[in-house]
PDB file of C-alpha atoms in Angstrom:
ATOM      1  CA  MET A   1       1.143  17.067  22.345  1.00 49.00           C
ATOM      2  CA  THR A   2       3.198  18.506  25.220  1.00 47.00           C
ATOM      3  CA  ALA A   3       2.648  17.222  28.884  1.00 44.00           C
ATOM      4  CA  TRP A   4       1.219  20.529  29.726  1.00 38.00           C
ATOM      5  CA  GLU A   5      -1.314  20.401  26.789  1.00 46.00           C
ATOM      6  CA  ALA A   6      -2.154  16.834  27.887  1.00 50.00           C
ATOM      7  CA  THR A   7      -3.397  18.054  31.261  1.00 50.00           C
ATOM      8  CA  SER A   8      -4.354  21.765  30.714  1.00 54.00           C
ATOM      9  CA  ALA A   9      -6.982  23.299  32.738  1.00 60.00           C
ATOM     10  CA  GLY A  10      -7.095  20.267  34.876  1.00 77.00           C
ATOM     11  CA  ARG A  11      -8.476  18.197  32.014  1.00 89.00           C
ATOM     12  CA  GLU A  12      -6.505  15.358  30.602  1.00 94.00           C
ATOM     13  CA  TRP A  13      -6.549  15.501  26.671  1.00 96.00           C
ATOM     14  CA  ALA A  14      -4.770  12.344  26.211  1.00 97.00           C
ATOM     15  CA  VAL A  15      -4.466   8.823  27.869  1.00 97.00           C
ATOM     16  CA  GLU A  16      -2.442   5.822  27.261  1.00 98.00           C
ATOM     17  CA  GLU A  17      -2.464   2.418  28.896  1.00 98.00           C
ATOM     18  CA  ARG A  18      -0.172  -0.581  28.112  1.00 98.00           C
ATOM     19  CA  VAL A  19      -0.024  -4.406  28.828  1.00 98.00           C
ATOM     20  CA  THR A  20       2.785  -6.857  28.025  1.00 97.00           C
ATOM     21  CA  VAL A  21       1.064  -9.705  25.947  1.00 97.00           C
ATOM     22  CA  ASN A  22       3.091 -13.042  25.417  1.00 95.00           C
ATOM     23  CA  ALA A  23       2.336 -13.686  21.915  1.00 94.00           C
ATOM     24  CA  ARG A  24       3.659 -12.720  18.480  1.00 94.00           C
ATOM     25  CA  ALA A  25       2.958  -9.350  16.888  1.00 95.00           C
ATOM     26  CA  GLU A  26       0.927 -10.475  14.077  1.00 95.00           C
ATOM     27  CA  ARG A  27      -1.449 -12.149  16.499  1.00 95.00           C
ATOM     28  CA  VAL A  28      -1.829  -9.277  18.610  1.00 96.00           C
ATOM     29  CA  TYR A  29      -2.415  -6.823  15.839  1.00 97.00           C
ATOM     30  CA  ALA A  30      -5.012  -9.144  14.251  1.00 96.00           C
ATOM     31  CA  ALA A  31      -7.087  -8.890  17.684  1.00 96.00           C
ATOM     32  CA  VAL A  32      -6.998  -5.030  17.614  1.00 97.00           C
ATOM     33  CA  ALA A  33      -7.360  -4.531  13.739  1.00 98.00           C
ATOM     34  CA  GLY A  34     -10.150  -7.030  13.487  1.00 97.00           C
ATOM     35  CA  ILE A  35     -12.591  -4.139  14.568  1.00 97.00           C
ATOM     36  CA  ARG A  36     -15.696  -6.068  14.516  1.00 97.00           C
ATOM     37  CA  ARG A  37     -14.280  -7.925  17.467  1.00 96.00           C
ATOM     38  CA  MET A  38     -14.090  -4.657  19.455  1.00 96.00           C
ATOM     39  CA  GLY A  39     -17.385  -5.414  21.239  1.00 95.00           C
ATOM     40  CA  ARG A  40     -15.698  -8.599  22.785  1.00 95.00           C
ATOM     41  CA  TRP A  41     -12.813  -6.673  24.068  1.00 96.00           C
ATOM     42  CA  SER A  42     -14.291  -3.170  25.130  1.00 97.00           C
ATOM     43  CA  PRO A  43     -16.635  -2.406  28.060  1.00 96.00           C
ATOM     44  CA  GLU A  44     -18.199   0.648  26.147  1.00 95.00           C
ATOM     45  CA  CYS A  45     -18.311  -0.409  22.481  1.00 97.00           C
ATOM     46  CA  TRP A  46     -20.813  -3.362  21.938  1.00 96.00           C
ATOM     47  CA  ALA A  47     -20.708  -3.505  18.171  1.00 97.00           C
ATOM     48  CA  VAL A  48     -18.966  -2.316  15.122  1.00 98.00           C
ATOM     49  CA  LEU A  49     -20.376  -2.122  11.537  1.00 97.00           C
ATOM     50  CA  SER A  50     -17.620  -2.495   8.914  1.00 98.00           C
ATOM     51  CA  TRP A  51     -17.314  -3.419   5.357  1.00 97.00           C
ATOM     52  CA  ARG A  52     -13.986  -5.267   5.994  1.00 96.00           C
ATOM     53  CA  ALA A  53     -13.172  -7.414   8.913  1.00 95.00           C
ATOM     54  CA  VAL A  54      -9.888  -5.827   9.078  1.00 96.00           C
ATOM     55  CA  PRO A  55     -10.328  -2.317   7.726  1.00 97.00           C
ATOM     56  CA  ARG A  56      -7.524  -0.480   5.714  1.00 98.00           C
ATOM     57  CA  GLU A  57      -6.172   2.962   6.077  1.00 98.00           C
ATOM     58  CA  GLY A  58      -9.076   5.375   4.849  1.00 98.00           C
ATOM     59  CA  ASP A  59     -11.924   2.794   5.435  1.00 98.00           C
ATOM     60  CA  ARG A  60     -14.820   3.913   7.468  1.00 98.00           C
ATOM     61  CA  PHE A  61     -16.880   2.070  10.193  1.00 98.00           C
ATOM     62  CA  VAL A  62     -19.579   2.743  12.529  1.00 98.00           C
ATOM     63  CA  GLY A  63     -19.193   2.014  16.437  1.00 97.00           C
ATOM     64  CA  PHE A  64     -21.991   1.313  18.524  1.00 97.00           C
ATOM     65  CA  ASN A  65     -21.528   2.227  22.340  1.00 95.00           C
ATOM     66  CA  ARG A  66     -23.301   2.043  25.632  1.00 94.00           C
ATOM     67  CA  ARG A  67     -22.505   3.264  29.160  1.00 88.00           C
ATOM     68  CA  SER A  68     -25.229   2.547  31.824  1.00 86.00           C
ATOM     69  CA  ARG A  69     -28.487   3.322  30.059  1.00 86.00           C
ATOM     70  CA  SER A  70     -26.734   5.664  27.581  1.00 87.00           C
ATOM     71  CA  VAL A  71     -26.556   4.330  23.904  1.00 91.00           C
ATOM     72  CA  TRP A  72     -24.806   6.141  20.991  1.00 91.00           C
ATOM     73  CA  PHE A  73     -23.076   5.608  17.830  1.00 94.00           C
ATOM     74  CA  THR A  74     -19.886   7.148  16.230  1.00 95.00           C
ATOM     75  CA  SER A  75     -18.588   7.466  12.719  1.00 97.00           C
ATOM     76  CA  CYS A  76     -14.895   6.342  12.487  1.00 98.00           C
ATOM     77  CA  ARG A  77     -12.217   6.516   9.932  1.00 98.00           C
ATOM     78  CA  VAL A  78      -9.043   4.368  10.031  1.00 98.00           C
ATOM     79  CA  VAL A  79      -6.050   6.671   9.726  1.00 98.00           C
ATOM     80  CA  ARG A  80      -3.302   4.167  10.509  1.00 98.00           C
ATOM     81  CA  ALA A  81      -3.127   0.503   9.409  1.00 98.00           C
ATOM     82  CA  GLU A  82       0.481  -0.587   9.737  1.00 98.00           C
ATOM     83  CA  ARG A  83       0.372  -4.386   9.878  1.00 96.00           C
ATOM     84  CA  ASP A  84       1.688  -5.827  12.987  1.00 96.00           C
ATOM     85  CA  ARG A  85       2.701  -2.384  14.284  1.00 98.00           C
ATOM     86  CA  GLU A  86      -0.236   0.249  14.657  1.00 98.00           C
ATOM     87  CA  PHE A  87      -3.944   0.631  14.110  1.00 98.00           C
ATOM     88  CA  ALA A  88      -5.617   3.936  14.561  1.00 98.00           C
ATOM     89  CA  PHE A  89      -8.830   5.595  13.772  1.00 98.00           C
ATOM     90  CA  ARG A  90     -10.736   9.050  14.280  1.00 98.00           C
ATOM     91  CA  VAL A  91     -14.029   9.333  15.784  1.00 97.00           C
ATOM     92  CA  THR A  92     -16.640  11.862  14.864  1.00 95.00           C
ATOM     93  CA  SER A  93     -20.249  12.336  15.819  1.00 91.00           C
ATOM     94  CA  PHE A  94     -22.506  14.476  13.593  1.00 91.00           C
ATOM     95  CA  GLY A  95     -19.414  15.584  11.646  1.00 92.00           C
ATOM     96  CA  LEU A  96     -17.737  16.870  14.781  1.00 92.00           C
ATOM     97  CA  PRO A  97     -14.357  15.794  15.729  1.00 94.00           C
ATOM     98  CA  ILE A  98     -14.273  13.669  18.953  1.00 94.00           C
ATOM     99  CA  ALA A  99     -11.197  11.655  19.394  1.00 96.00           C
ATOM    100  CA  LEU A 100      -8.325   9.582  18.082  1.00 98.00           C
ATOM    101  CA  TRP A 101      -8.040   5.908  19.204  1.00 98.00           C
ATOM    102  CA  GLY A 102      -5.306   3.619  18.448  1.00 98.00           C
ATOM    103  CA  TYR A 103      -3.306   0.613  19.277  1.00 98.00           C
ATOM    104  CA  ARG A 104       0.554   0.208  19.065  1.00 98.00           C
ATOM    105  CA  VAL A 105       2.331  -3.244  19.006  1.00 98.00           C
ATOM    106  CA  GLU A 106       5.848  -2.828  20.361  1.00 97.00           C
ATOM    107  CA  PRO A 107       7.911  -6.051  20.190  1.00 94.00           C
ATOM    108  CA  ARG A 108       9.696  -7.144  23.520  1.00 93.00           C
ATOM    109  CA  ALA A 109      11.668  -9.715  24.573  1.00 90.00           C
ATOM    110  CA  ASP A 110       8.801 -11.524  26.255  1.00 87.00           C
ATOM    111  CA  GLY A 111       6.263 -10.899  23.444  1.00 91.00           C
ATOM    112  CA  VAL A 112       5.007  -7.579  22.657  1.00 96.00           C
ATOM    113  CA  GLU A 113       3.626  -4.570  24.600  1.00 98.00           C
ATOM    114  CA  LEU A 114       0.277  -3.555  23.491  1.00 98.00           C
ATOM    115  CA  VAL A 115      -0.352   0.125  23.930  1.00 98.00           C
ATOM    116  CA  GLU A 116      -3.781   1.674  23.577  1.00 98.00           C
ATOM    117  CA  TYR A 117      -4.012   5.209  23.264  1.00 98.00           C
ATOM    118  CA  TRP A 118      -6.691   7.974  23.043  1.00 98.00           C
ATOM    119  CA  GLU A 119      -6.626  11.782  22.275  1.00 98.00           C
ATOM    120  CA  ASP A 120      -9.661  14.025  22.877  1.00 96.00           C
ATOM    121  CA  LEU A 121     -10.174  16.188  19.685  1.00 96.00           C
ATOM    122  CA  ARG A 122     -12.871  18.341  20.969  1.00 93.00           C
ATOM    123  CA  ARG A 123     -11.023  21.676  20.419  1.00 91.00           C
ATOM    124  CA  GLY A 124     -11.313  24.786  18.397  1.00 88.00           C
ATOM    125  CA  ARG A 125     -14.393  25.372  16.403  1.00 86.00           C
ATOM    126  CA  GLY A 126     -17.186  23.042  17.284  1.00 88.00           C
ATOM    127  CA  ALA A 127     -15.686  22.020  20.407  1.00 91.00           C
ATOM    128  CA  LYS A 128     -18.451  23.203  22.747  1.00 91.00           C
ATOM    129  CA  ALA A 129     -20.993  21.517  20.532  1.00 92.00           C
ATOM    130  CA  ALA A 130     -19.023  18.330  20.509  1.00 89.00           C
ATOM    131  CA  GLU A 131     -18.748  18.264  24.265  1.00 91.00           C
ATOM    132  CA  PHE A 132     -22.327  18.833  24.693  1.00 89.00           C
ATOM    133  CA  LEU A 133     -23.039  15.744  22.479  1.00 86.00           C
ATOM    134  CA  GLY A 134     -20.697  13.833  24.443  1.00 87.00           C
ATOM    135  CA  ARG A 135     -22.115  14.629  27.894  1.00 88.00           C
ATOM    136  CA  THR A 136     -25.780  14.114  26.476  1.00 87.00           C
ATOM    137  CA  PHE A 137     -25.162  10.632  24.754  1.00 85.00           C
ATOM    138  CA  THR A 138     -22.545   9.188  27.305  1.00 87.00           C
ATOM    139  CA  GLY A 139     -23.633  10.871  30.656  1.00 83.00           C
ATOM    140  CA  THR A 140     -19.816  11.725  30.978  1.00 87.00           C
ATOM    141  CA  PRO A 141     -18.713  15.322  31.677  1.00 89.00           C
ATOM    142  CA  PRO A 142     -15.735  16.315  29.265  1.00 90.00           C
ATOM    143  CA  ALA A 143     -13.344  16.515  32.185  1.00 90.00           C
ATOM    144  CA  GLU A 144     -14.090  12.998  33.461  1.00 92.00           C
ATOM    145  CA  ARG A 145     -13.801  11.386  30.067  1.00 93.00           C
ATOM    146  CA  ALA A 146     -10.077  10.597  30.228  1.00 96.00           C
ATOM    147  CA  GLY A 147     -10.715   8.778  33.539  1.00 96.00           C
ATOM    148  CA  VAL A 148     -13.401   6.694  32.324  1.00 95.00           C
ATOM    149  CA  ASN A 149     -11.408   5.778  29.098  1.00 96.00           C
ATOM    150  CA  ARG A 150      -8.385   4.783  31.330  1.00 97.00           C
ATOM    151  CA  ALA A 151     -10.432   2.334  33.150  1.00 97.00           C
ATOM    152  CA  ASN A 152     -12.091   0.883  30.043  1.00 97.00           C
ATOM    153  CA  MET A 153      -8.511   0.750  28.436  1.00 98.00           C
ATOM    154  CA  HIS A 154      -7.317  -1.250  31.177  1.00 98.00           C
ATOM    155  CA  THR A 155     -10.154  -3.694  30.925  1.00 98.00           C
ATOM    156  CA  THR A 156      -9.946  -3.825  27.038  1.00 98.00           C
ATOM    157  CA  LEU A 157      -6.232  -4.676  27.024  1.00 98.00           C
ATOM    158  CA  HIS A 158      -6.327  -7.319  29.796  1.00 98.00           C
ATOM    159  CA  ARG A 159      -9.282  -9.056  27.803  1.00 97.00           C
ATOM    160  CA  ILE A 160      -7.180  -9.035  24.716  1.00 97.00           C
ATOM    161  CA  LYS A 161      -4.110 -10.291  26.515  1.00 97.00           C
ATOM    162  CA  ARG A 162      -6.211 -13.102  28.038  1.00 96.00           C
ATOM    163  CA  VAL A 163      -7.680 -14.405  24.834  1.00 95.00           C
ATOM    164  CA  VAL A 164      -4.479 -14.012  22.766  1.00 95.00           C
ATOM    165  CA  GLU A 165      -2.374 -15.600  25.291  1.00 95.00           C
ATOM    166  CA  GLN A 166      -4.714 -18.529  25.696  1.00 91.00           C
ATOM    167  CA  GLN A 167      -4.431 -19.006  21.804  1.00 73.00           C
ATOM    168  CA  GLY A 168      -8.278 -18.830  21.736  1.00 51.00           C
ATOM    169  CA  ASP A 169     -10.333 -18.306  18.861  1.00 50.00           C
ATOM    170  CA  LEU A 170     -10.415 -14.682  17.913  1.00 54.00           C
ATOM    171  CA  ARG A 171     -13.680 -14.714  15.997  1.00 49.00           C
TER     172      ARG A 171
END
């Protein structure tokens, strides 16, 4: 995606946040790929239903989310599960593409840089219906979703950093 596409029509279509974590890559990856713990990290996701504690590429799971009084669920499929490097999943709602969410674990001299990224997939056929569902369930207009996600990503990344650096129990 080009920079122009990411902000076309005054709307951001992709967001990325990052934090340096003073820990080994495998520990950081375990924190983000252990998808059942997402409710511990995220201010919006409160639970995940997944057959595996650490899903593999192609596995599906359901995310349960809330924002203020709004509550909704999403269907997700893991599209990348590269141990100690990257974990990503596509989100759909009622079969409509919504977003791509992911985490990259990038080695640094002082630990790793943990990057959380999001891309809005509500384009093309079905986009208007997906945008309507998003606004109805989340209470967030499509043009504001990137900003909400950026703030939530900041919170998520710093929660992960705090727990992983303290070598606390990840369960």
